[in-house]
Coordinates of N, CA and C in Angstrom, one line a residue:
X15 N 149.3 154.4 60.7 CA 150.1 153.3 60.8 C 151.5 153.4 61.4
X16 N 152.2 154.4 60.9 CA 153.5 154.7 61.4 C 153.6 155.1 62.8
X17 N 152.5 155.9 63.2 CA 152.5 156.3 64.5 C 152.4 155.0 65.5
X18 N 151.6 154.1 65.1 CA 151.3 152.8 65.9 C 152.5 152.1 66.1
X19 N 153.3 151.9 65.0 CA 154.6 151.2 65.0 C 155.5 151.9 66.0
X20 N 155.6 153.1 65.9 CA 156.5 153.9 66.8 C 156.1 153.7 68.2
X21 N 154.8 153.8 68.5 CA 154.3 153.6 69.9 C 154.7 152.2 70.4
X22 N 154.6 151.2 69.5 CA 154.8 149.8 69.9 C 156.3 149.7 70.2
X23 N 157.2 150.3 69.4 CA 158.7 150.3 69.7 C 159.0 151.0 70.9
X24 N 158.2 152.1 71.2 CA 158.5 152.9 72.4 C 158.2 152.0 73.6
X25 N 157.0 151.3 73.6 CA 156.6 150.4 74.7 C 157.6 149.4 75.1
X26 N 158.2 148.7 74.1 CA 159.1 147.7 74.3 C 160.6 148.3 74.7
X27 N 160.8 149.4 74.2 CA 162.2 150.0 74.6 C 162.2 150.7 75.9
X28 N 161.0 150.9 76.4 CA 160.8 151.6 77.8 C 161.1 150.6 78.9
X29 N 161.6 151.0 80.0 CA 161.9 150.1 81.2 C 160.7 149.3 81.6
X30 N 159.5 149.8 81.7 CA 158.4 148.9 82.0 C 158.1 147.8 80.9
X31 N 158.2 148.3 79.6 CA 158.0 147.3 78.6 C 159.1 146.2 78.6
X32 N 160.2 146.4 78.8 CA 161.3 145.6 78.9 C 161.2 144.6 80.2
X33 N 160.7 145.2 81.2 CA 160.5 144.3 82.4 C 159.3 143.4 82.1
X34 N 158.2 143.7 81.5 CA 157.3 142.8 81.1 C 157.7 141.8 80.2
X35 N 158.5 142.2 79.2 CA 159.0 141.0 78.3 C 160.0 140.1 78.9
X36 N 160.7 140.6 79.9 CA 161.6 139.7 80.7 C 160.8 138.8 81.4
X37 N 159.8 139.2 82.3 CA 158.9 138.5 83.1 C 158.2 137.4 82.2
X38 N 157.7 137.7 80.9 CA 157.0 136.8 80.0 C 158.1 135.7 79.7
X39 N 159.2 136.1 79.2 CA 160.2 135.1 78.8 C 160.6 134.3 79.9
X40 N 160.8 134.7 81.2 CA 161.1 133.8 82.3 C 160.1 132.9 82.6
X41 N 158.8 133.4 82.5 CA 157.6 132.5 82.6 C 157.6 131.4 81.5
X42 N 157.9 131.7 80.4 CA 157.8 130.7 79.2 C 159.0 129.7 79.4
X43 N 160.1 130.1 79.8 CA 161.3 129.3 80.1 C 161.1 128.4 81.3
X44 N 160.4 128.9 82.3 CA 160.1 128.1 83.5 C 159.1 127.1 83.2
X45 N 158.1 127.2 82.4 CA 157.0 126.3 82.1 C 157.7 125.3 81.1
X46 N 158.8 125.6 80.4 CA 159.4 124.5 79.6 C 160.4 123.7 80.3
X47 N 160.6 124.0 81.6 CA 161.5 123.2 82.3 C 161.2 121.7 82.4
X48 N 162.1 121.1 83.0 CA 161.8 119.6 83.3 C 160.7 119.4 84.4
X49 N 160.1 118.2 84.2 CA 159.0 117.8 85.0 C 159.7 117.1 86.3
X50 N 159.2 117.5 87.4 CA 159.8 116.8 88.7 C 159.4 115.3 88.6
X51 N 160.4 114.5 88.9 CA 160.1 113.0 88.9 C 159.4 112.7 90.2
X52 N 158.3 112.1 90.1 CA 157.5 111.5 91.2 C 157.6 110.0 91.2
X53 N 158.3 109.4 92.1 CA 158.4 108.1 92.1 C 157.1 107.3 92.3
X54 N 157.0 106.2 91.5 CA 155.8 105.4 91.6 C 155.6 104.7 93.0
X55 N 154.6 104.4 93.4 CA 154.5 103.7 94.6 C 155.1 102.3 94.5
X56 N 155.6 101.7 95.6 CA 156.2 100.5 95.5 C 155.1 99.5 95.1
X57 N 155.5 98.4 94.3 CA 154.7 97.4 94.0 C 154.6 96.4 95.1
X58 N 153.5 96.1 95.5 CA 153.3 95.1 96.6 C 152.6 93.9 95.9
X59 N 153.4 92.8 96.1 CA 152.9 91.5 95.4 C 151.7 91.1 96.2
X60 N 150.7 90.5 95.3 CA 149.5 90.0 95.8 C 149.6 88.6 96.0
X61 N 150.8 88.1 96.1 CA 151.0 86.7 96.3 C 152.1 86.3 97.3
X62 N 152.1 84.9 97.6 CA 153.1 84.5 98.7 C 154.3 83.8 97.9
X63 N 154.3 83.9 96.6 CA 155.4 83.2 95.9 C 156.7 84.0 96.2
X64 N 157.8 83.2 96.4 CA 159.1 84.0 96.7 C 159.6 84.8 95.6
X65 N 160.4 85.7 95.8 CA 161.0 86.5 94.8 C 161.9 85.9 93.8
X66 N 162.6 84.8 94.4 CA 163.4 83.9 93.3 C 162.6 83.3 92.4
X67 N 161.5 82.7 92.8 CA 160.6 82.0 91.9 C 160.1 82.9 90.7
X68 N 159.7 84.2 91.2 CA 159.2 85.1 90.2 C 160.3 85.6 89.3
X69 N 161.5 85.9 89.7 CA 162.5 86.3 88.8 C 162.9 85.0 87.8
X70 N 162.9 83.8 88.4 CA 163.2 82.7 87.5 C 162.0 82.7 86.4
X71 N 160.8 82.8 86.8 CA 159.7 82.8 85.9 C 159.9 83.8 84.8
X72 N 160.1 85.1 85.3 CA 160.3 86.2 84.2 C 161.5 85.8 83.3
X73 N 162.6 85.3 83.8 CA 163.7 84.9 82.9 C 163.3 83.8 82.0
X74 N 162.6 82.8 82.4 CA 162.2 81.7 81.5 C 161.2 82.3 80.5
X75 N 160.3 83.2 80.8 CA 159.3 83.8 80.0 C 160.0 84.6 78.9
X76 N 161.0 85.5 79.3 CA 161.6 86.3 78.3 C 162.6 85.4 77.3
X77 N 163.3 84.5 77.9 CA 164.2 83.8 77.1 C 163.5 82.8 76.2
X78 N 162.4 82.2 76.6 CA 161.7 81.2 75.8 C 160.6 81.7 74.8
X79 N 159.8 82.6 75.4 CA 158.7 83.0 74.6 C 158.9 84.1 73.6
X80 N 160.0 84.9 73.8 CA 160.3 85.9 72.9 C 161.0 85.5 71.7
X81 N 161.4 84.2 71.6 CA 161.9 83.7 70.4 C 161.0 83.6 69.3
X82 N 159.7 83.4 69.6 CA 158.7 83.2 68.5 C 157.7 84.4 68.3
X83 N 157.5 85.1 69.4 CA 156.5 86.3 69.3 C 156.8 87.2 70.3
X84 N 156.1 88.4 70.2 CA 156.2 89.4 71.3 C 155.8 88.9 72.6
X85 N 156.4 89.6 73.5 CA 156.0 89.3 75.0 C 154.7 90.1 75.4
X86 N 153.8 89.4 76.0 CA 152.6 90.1 76.5 C 152.8 90.3 77.9
X87 N 152.0 91.4 78.3 CA 152.0 91.9 79.7 C 151.4 90.7 80.5
X88 N 151.8 90.4 81.7 CA 151.2 89.5 82.5 C 149.7 89.6 82.9
X89 N 149.2 90.9 82.8 CA 147.7 91.2 83.0 C 147.0 91.2 81.6
X90 N 147.6 90.7 80.6 CA 147.0 90.6 79.2 C 145.9 89.6 79.2
X91 N 146.1 88.5 80.1 CA 145.2 87.4 80.1 C 144.9 87.1 81.6
X92 N 143.9 86.4 81.8 CA 143.6 85.9 83.3 C 144.3 84.5 83.4
X93 N 144.2 84.0 84.6 CA 145.0 82.8 85.0 C 144.6 81.6 84.2
X94 N 143.4 81.5 83.7 CA 142.9 80.3 82.9 C 143.5 80.5 81.5
X95 N 143.4 81.6 80.9 CA 143.9 81.9 79.6 C 145.4 81.6 79.6
X96 N 146.2 82.0 80.6 CA 147.6 81.8 80.6 C 147.9 80.4 80.7
X97 N 147.1 79.6 81.4 CA 147.3 78.1 81.6 C 147.2 77.5 80.2
X98 N 146.1 77.8 79.5 CA 145.8 77.4 78.2 C 146.9 77.7 77.2
X99 N 147.3 79.0 77.2 CA 148.5 79.5 76.3 C 149.7 78.7 76.6
X100 N 150.1 78.5 77.9 CA 151.3 77.7 78.2 C 151.2 76.3 77.8
X101 N 150.0 75.7 78.0 CA 149.9 74.3 77.5 C 150.0 74.2 76.1
X102 N 149.5 75.1 75.3 CA 149.6 75.1 73.8 C 151.1 75.4 73.3
X103 N 151.8 76.2 74.1 CA 153.2 76.6 73.7 C 154.3 75.7 74.2
X104 N 154.0 74.9 75.2 CA 155.1 74.2 75.9 C 155.9 73.4 75.0
X105 N 155.3 72.6 74.1 CA 156.1 71.7 73.1 C 156.9 72.5 72.2
X106 N 156.3 73.7 71.7 CA 157.1 74.6 70.8 C 158.2 75.2 71.4
X107 N 158.1 75.6 72.7 CA 159.1 76.3 73.5 C 160.1 75.3 74.1
X108 N 159.8 74.1 73.9 CA 160.7 73.0 74.5 C 161.1 73.3 76.0
X109 N 160.0 73.5 76.8 CA 160.2 73.7 78.2 C 159.6 72.6 79.0
X110 N 160.2 72.3 80.2 CA 159.7 71.2 81.0 C 158.3 71.6 81.7
X111 N 157.8 70.7 82.4 CA 156.6 71.0 83.2 C 156.9 71.9 84.4
X112 N 158.0 71.7 84.9 CA 158.4 72.5 86.1 C 158.8 74.0 85.6
X113 N 159.3 74.2 84.4 CA 159.6 75.5 83.9 C 158.3 76.1 83.4
X114 N 157.3 75.3 82.9 CA 156.0 76.0 82.5 C 155.4 76.4 83.8
X115 N 155.4 75.7 84.9 CA 154.8 76.1 86.1 C 155.3 77.4 86.7
X116 N 156.8 77.5 86.5 CA 157.5 78.7 87.1 C 157.0 79.9 86.3
X117 N 156.9 79.7 84.9 CA 156.5 80.8 84.0 C 155.0 81.2 84.4
X118 N 154.2 80.2 84.7 CA 152.8 80.4 85.0 C 152.7 81.2 86.3
X119 N 153.5 80.8 87.4 CA 153.5 81.6 88.6 C 153.8 83.0 88.4
X120 N 154.9 83.2 87.6 CA 155.2 84.6 87.2 C 154.1 85.4 86.6
X121 N 153.5 84.8 85.6 CA 152.5 85.5 84.8 C 151.3 85.8 85.7
X122 N 150.9 84.9 86.6 CA 149.7 85.0 87.4 C 149.8 85.6 88.6
X123 N 151.1 86.0 89.1 CA 151.3 86.4 90.5 C 150.5 87.6 90.8
X124 N 150.3 88.5 90.1 CA 149.6 89.8 90.4 C 148.4 90.1 89.6
X125 N 148.0 89.2 88.8 CA 146.8 89.5 88.2 C 145.5 89.3 89.0
X126 N 144.5 90.2 88.7 CA 143.1 90.0 89.5 C 142.6 88.7 89.3
X127 N 142.2 88.1 90.4 CA 141.4 86.8 90.2 C 140.1 87.0 89.8

């Protein structure tokens, strides 16, 4: 057993052993480095609604709906379900018909029909 330990120490203390350890350490540190940022492809709107309307809809959605419950992703429901949800919540949120329609346009702008 003693002979085995001595051989192990000899291998590490030798130049080739140290080179191997350095290469392994560099490889481990290299793999632990940061991941390169790959930008997401640009989102292309599937709608003809202008950007100002979409931003206004998002602002209304965040400011009014978040008061009572968590915000749901626009693709959480289809267009008919969003229409029903908005009709049910309009009175509670105290929003006008025009505001409801703007929120609806925002929520349904990019969902699959």
